[in-house]
Short mmCIF file of C-alpha atoms and ligand atoms in Angstrom, two decimals:
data_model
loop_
_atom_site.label_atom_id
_atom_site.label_comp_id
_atom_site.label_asym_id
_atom_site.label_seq_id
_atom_site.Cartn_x
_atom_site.Cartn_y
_atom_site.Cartn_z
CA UNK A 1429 0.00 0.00 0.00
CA UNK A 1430 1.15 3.42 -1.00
CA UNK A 1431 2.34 5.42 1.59
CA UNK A 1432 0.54 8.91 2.92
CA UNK A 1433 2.50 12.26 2.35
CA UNK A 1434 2.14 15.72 2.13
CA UNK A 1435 4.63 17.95 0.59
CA UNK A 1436 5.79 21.64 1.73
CA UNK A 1437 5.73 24.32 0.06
CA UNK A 1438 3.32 24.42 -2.96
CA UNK A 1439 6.32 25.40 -5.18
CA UNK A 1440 8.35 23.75 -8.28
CA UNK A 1441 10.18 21.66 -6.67
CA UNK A 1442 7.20 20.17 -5.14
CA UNK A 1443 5.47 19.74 -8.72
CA UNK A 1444 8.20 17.71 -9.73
CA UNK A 1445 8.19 16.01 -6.64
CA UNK A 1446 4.85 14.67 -7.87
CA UNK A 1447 6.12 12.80 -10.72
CA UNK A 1448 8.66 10.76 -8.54
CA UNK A 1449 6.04 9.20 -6.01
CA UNK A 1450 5.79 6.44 -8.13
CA UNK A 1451 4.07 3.33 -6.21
CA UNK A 1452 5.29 4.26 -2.71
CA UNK A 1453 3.31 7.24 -1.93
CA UNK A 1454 0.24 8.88 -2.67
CA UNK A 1455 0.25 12.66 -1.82
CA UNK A 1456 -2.47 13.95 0.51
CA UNK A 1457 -1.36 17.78 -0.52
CA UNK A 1458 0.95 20.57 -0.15
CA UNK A 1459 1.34 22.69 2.87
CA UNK A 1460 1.83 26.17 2.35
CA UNK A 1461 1.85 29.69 4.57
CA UNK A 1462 0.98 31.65 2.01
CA UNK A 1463 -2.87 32.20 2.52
CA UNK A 1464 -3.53 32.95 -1.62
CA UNK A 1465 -1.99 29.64 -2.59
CA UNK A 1466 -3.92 27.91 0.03
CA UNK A 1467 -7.32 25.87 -1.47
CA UNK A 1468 -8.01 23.78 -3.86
CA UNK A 1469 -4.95 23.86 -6.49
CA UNK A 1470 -4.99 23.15 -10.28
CA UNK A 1471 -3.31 19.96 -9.82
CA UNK A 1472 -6.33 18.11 -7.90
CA UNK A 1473 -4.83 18.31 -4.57
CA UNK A 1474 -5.57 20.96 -1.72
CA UNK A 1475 -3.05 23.40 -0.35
CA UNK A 1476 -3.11 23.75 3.50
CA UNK A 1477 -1.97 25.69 6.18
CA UNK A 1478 0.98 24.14 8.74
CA UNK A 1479 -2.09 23.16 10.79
CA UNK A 1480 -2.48 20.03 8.40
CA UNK A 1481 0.63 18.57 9.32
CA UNK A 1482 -0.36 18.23 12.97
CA UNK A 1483 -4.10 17.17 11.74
CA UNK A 1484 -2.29 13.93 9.74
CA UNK A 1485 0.18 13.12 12.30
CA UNK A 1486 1.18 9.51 11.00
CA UNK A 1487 1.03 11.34 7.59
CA UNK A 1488 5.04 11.20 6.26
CA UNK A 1489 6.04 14.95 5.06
CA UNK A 1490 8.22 16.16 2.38
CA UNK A 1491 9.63 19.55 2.88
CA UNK A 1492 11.81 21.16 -0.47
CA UNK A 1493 11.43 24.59 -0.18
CA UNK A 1494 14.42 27.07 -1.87
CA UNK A 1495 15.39 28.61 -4.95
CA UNK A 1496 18.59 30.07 -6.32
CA UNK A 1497 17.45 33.33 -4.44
CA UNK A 1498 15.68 31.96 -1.49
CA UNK A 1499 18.19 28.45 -0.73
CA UNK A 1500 20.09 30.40 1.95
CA UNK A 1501 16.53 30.20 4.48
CA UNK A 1502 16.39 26.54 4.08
CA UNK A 1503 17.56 25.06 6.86
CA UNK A 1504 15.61 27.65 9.02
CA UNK A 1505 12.62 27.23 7.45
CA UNK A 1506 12.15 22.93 7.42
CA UNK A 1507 13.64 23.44 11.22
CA UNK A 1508 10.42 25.85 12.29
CA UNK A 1509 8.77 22.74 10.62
CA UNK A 1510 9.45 20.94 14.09
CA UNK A 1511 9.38 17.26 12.17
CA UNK A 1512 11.34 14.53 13.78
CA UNK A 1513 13.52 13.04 11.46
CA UNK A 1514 11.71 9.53 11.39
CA UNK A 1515 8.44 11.42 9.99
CA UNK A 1516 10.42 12.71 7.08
CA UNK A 1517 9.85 11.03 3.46
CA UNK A 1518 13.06 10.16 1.27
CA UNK A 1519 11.52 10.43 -2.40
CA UNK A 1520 13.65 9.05 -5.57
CA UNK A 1521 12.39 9.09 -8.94
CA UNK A 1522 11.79 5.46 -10.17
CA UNK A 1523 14.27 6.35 -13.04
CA UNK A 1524 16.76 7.58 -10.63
CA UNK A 1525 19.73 5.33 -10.09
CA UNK A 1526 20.84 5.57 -6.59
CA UNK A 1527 23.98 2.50 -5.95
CA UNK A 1528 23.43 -0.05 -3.33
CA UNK A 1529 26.67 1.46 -1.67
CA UNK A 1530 25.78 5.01 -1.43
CA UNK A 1531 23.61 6.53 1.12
CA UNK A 1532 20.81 9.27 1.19
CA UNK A 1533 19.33 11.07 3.96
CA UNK A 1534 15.82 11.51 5.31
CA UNK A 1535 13.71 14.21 3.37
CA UNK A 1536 16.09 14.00 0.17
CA UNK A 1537 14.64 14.18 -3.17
CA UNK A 1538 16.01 12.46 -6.13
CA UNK A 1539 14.50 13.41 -9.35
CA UNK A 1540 14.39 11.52 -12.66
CA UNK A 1541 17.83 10.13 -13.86
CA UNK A 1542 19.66 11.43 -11.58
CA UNK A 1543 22.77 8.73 -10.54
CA UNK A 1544 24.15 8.72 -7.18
CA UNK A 1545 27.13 6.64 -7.36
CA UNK A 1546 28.75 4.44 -5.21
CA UNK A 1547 29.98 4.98 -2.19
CA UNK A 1548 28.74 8.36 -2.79
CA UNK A 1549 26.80 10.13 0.46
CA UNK A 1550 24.08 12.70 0.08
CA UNK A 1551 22.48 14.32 3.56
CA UNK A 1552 18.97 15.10 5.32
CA UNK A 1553 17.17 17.51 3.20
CA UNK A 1554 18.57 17.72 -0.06
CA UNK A 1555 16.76 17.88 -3.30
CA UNK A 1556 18.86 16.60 -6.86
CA UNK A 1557 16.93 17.71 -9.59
CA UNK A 1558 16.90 15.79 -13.19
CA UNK A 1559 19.75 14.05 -14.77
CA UNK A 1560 22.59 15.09 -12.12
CA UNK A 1561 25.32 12.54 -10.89
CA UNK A 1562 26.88 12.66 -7.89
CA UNK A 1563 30.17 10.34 -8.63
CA UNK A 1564 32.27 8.03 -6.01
CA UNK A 1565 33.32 9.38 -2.99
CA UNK A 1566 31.49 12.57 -3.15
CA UNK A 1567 29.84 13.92 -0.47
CA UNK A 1568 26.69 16.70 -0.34
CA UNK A 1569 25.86 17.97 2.88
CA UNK A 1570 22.48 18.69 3.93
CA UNK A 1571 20.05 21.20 3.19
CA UNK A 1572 21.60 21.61 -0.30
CA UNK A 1573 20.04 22.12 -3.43
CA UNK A 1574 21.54 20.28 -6.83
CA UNK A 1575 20.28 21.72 -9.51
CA UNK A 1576 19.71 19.84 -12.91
CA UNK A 1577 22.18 18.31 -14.59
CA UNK A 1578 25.16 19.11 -12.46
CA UNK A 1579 28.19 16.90 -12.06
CA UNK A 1580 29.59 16.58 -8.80
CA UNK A 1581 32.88 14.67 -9.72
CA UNK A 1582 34.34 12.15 -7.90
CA UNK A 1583 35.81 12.78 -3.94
CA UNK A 1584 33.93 15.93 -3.56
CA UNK A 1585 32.29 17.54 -1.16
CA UNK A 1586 29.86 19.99 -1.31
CA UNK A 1587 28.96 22.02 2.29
CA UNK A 1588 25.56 22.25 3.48
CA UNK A 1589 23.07 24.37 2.79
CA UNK A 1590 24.74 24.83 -0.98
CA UNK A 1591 22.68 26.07 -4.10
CA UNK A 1592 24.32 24.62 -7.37
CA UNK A 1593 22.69 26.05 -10.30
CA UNK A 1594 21.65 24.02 -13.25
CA UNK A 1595 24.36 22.90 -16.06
CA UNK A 1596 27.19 22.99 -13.60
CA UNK A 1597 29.91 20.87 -12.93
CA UNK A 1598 32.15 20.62 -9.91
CA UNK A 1599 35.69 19.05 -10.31
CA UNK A 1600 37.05 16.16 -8.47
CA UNK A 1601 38.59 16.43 -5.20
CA UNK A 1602 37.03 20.17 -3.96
CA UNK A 1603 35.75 21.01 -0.91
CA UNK A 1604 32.64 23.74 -1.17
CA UNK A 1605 32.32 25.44 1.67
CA UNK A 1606 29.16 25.46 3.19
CA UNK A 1607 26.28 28.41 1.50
CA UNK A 1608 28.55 28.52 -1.23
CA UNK A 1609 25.75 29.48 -4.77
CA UNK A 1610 27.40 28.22 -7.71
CA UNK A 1611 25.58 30.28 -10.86
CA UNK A 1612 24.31 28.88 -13.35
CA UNK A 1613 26.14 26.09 -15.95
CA UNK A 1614 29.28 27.01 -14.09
CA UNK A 1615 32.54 25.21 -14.32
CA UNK A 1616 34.13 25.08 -10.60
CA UNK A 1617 37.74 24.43 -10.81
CA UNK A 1618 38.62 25.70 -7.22
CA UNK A 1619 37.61 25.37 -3.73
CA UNK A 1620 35.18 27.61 -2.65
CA UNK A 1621 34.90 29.33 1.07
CA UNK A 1622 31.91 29.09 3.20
CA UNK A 1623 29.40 31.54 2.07
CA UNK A 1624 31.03 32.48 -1.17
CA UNK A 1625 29.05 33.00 -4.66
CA UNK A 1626 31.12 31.63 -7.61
CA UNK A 1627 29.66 31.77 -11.15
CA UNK A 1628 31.23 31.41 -14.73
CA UNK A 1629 33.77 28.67 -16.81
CA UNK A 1630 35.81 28.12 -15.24
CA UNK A 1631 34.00 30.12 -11.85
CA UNK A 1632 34.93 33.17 -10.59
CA UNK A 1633 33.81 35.24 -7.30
CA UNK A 1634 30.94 37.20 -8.03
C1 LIG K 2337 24.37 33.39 -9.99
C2 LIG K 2337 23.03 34.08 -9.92
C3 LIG K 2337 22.28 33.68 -8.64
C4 LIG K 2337 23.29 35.57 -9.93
O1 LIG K 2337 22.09 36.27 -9.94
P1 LIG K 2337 22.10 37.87 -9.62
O2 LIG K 2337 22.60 38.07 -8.22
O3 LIG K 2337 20.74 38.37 -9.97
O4 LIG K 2337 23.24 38.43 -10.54
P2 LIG K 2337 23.14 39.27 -11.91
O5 LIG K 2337 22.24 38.61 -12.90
O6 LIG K 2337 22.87 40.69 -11.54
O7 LIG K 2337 24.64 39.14 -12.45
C5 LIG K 2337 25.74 39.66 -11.72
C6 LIG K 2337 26.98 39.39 -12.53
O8 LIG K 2337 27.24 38.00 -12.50
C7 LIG K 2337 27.25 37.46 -13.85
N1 LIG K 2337 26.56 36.18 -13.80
C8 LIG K 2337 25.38 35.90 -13.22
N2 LIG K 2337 25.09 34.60 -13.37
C9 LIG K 2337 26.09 34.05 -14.05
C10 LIG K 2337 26.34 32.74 -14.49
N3 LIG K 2337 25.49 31.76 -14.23
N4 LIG K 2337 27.49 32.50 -15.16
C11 LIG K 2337 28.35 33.51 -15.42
N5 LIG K 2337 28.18 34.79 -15.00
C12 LIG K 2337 27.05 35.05 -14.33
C13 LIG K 2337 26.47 38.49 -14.69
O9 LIG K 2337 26.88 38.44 -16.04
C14 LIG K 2337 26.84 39.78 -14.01
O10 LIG K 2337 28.15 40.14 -14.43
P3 LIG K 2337 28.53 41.71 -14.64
O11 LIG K 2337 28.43 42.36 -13.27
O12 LIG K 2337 29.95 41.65 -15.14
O13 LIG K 2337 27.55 42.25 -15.61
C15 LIG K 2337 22.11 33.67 -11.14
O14 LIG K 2337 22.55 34.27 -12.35
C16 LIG K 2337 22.08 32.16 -11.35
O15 LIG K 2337 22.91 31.57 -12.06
N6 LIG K 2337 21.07 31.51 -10.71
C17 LIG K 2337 20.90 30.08 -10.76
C18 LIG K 2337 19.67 29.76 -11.59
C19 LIG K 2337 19.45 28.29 -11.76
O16 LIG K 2337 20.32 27.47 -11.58
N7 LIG K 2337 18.22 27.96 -12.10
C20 LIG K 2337 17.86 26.58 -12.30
C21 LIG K 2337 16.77 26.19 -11.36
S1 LIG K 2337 16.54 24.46 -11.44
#
């Protein structure tokens, strides 16, 4: 039997959230604070208020809030969330490969083709959007966002609460520091210090 779940907030990422619940879940409906998005959406699922999630207390939640300009308030916004981590869905697309020697964290999302290799490690709340690979020995720390198609190479790691944009690829052996925003189809040949914002081929400070 599929499992129950909502999903927080009633944005993108949640929509594509949607079309990796395959068999396992069956959504109940998004939770949202924003009182105009809440209702009936177009999608054939309600929008509620946080109220919901303590209505449907066995109900398992998905939280993937952040954007490129709103990843930074991650963390503090699934923590007012007050979840314990057992409640917490880990979603992967049916077409996502994930290896039987990697691990992923609770509330992680894995979206269609996406590879996580082996021995690769990805944290708690985390969301890999289509078609990225996270390669051997690569670590990406929680609360980060992977955009689509980005290439975390081999013995990596990536800090938490990290925003990688979309095209990007990160080269073997560097160390991001945590917050770090890596622009858009970016190459990143360097390092990067906590809280930096890198963008460009090969990437640059902004
Ligand atoms: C990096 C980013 C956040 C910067 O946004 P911003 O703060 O609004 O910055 P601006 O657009 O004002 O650009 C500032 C400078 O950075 C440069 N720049 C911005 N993004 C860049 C990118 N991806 N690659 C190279 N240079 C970039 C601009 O050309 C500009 O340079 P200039 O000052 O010499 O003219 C944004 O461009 C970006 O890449 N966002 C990620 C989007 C994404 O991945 N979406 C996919 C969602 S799945």
């Amino acid at each position: 039997m599929a499992t129950p779940l909502l999903i927080f907030p009633y944005n993108g990422n949640a929509l594509e959230a949607l079309d990796a619940l395959g068999d396992e879940f069956e959504l109940i409906g998004f939770i949202d604070d924003t009182a105009e998005k809440q209702g009936p959406c177009a999608h054939g699922f309600g929008v509620f208020p946080r109220a919901a999630l303590r209505l449907w207390p066995n109900v398992k939640v998905l939280a993937v809030p952040g954007s490129a300009a709103t990843f930074i308030q991650r963390r503090r916004l699934i923590e007012s969330l007050d979840i314990e981590p057992a409640r917490y869905a880990t979603v992967i697309h049916p077409t996502a490969r994930v290896s039987r020697l990697a691990k992923v964290g609770h509330n992680t999302l894995v979206l269609a083709g996406a590879v996580i290799t082996s021995n690769a490690t990805v944290g708690d709340h985390v969301c890999v959007l289509p078609n990225s690979v996270v390669h051997h020995d690569s670590h990406v720390g929680s609360w980060t966002l992977i955009g689509s198609n980005v290439t975390v190479a081999g013995h990596t790691r990536v800090g938490e609460n990290c925003y990688i944009g979309s095209g990007s690829a990160i080269k073997d052996g560097l160390t991001l520091g945590d917050r770090t925003l890596v622009g858009l189809g970016s190459t990143v040949i360097r390092d990067t210090p906590p809280d930096s914002r890198v963008a460009g081929c090969p990437a640059r400070q902004l």
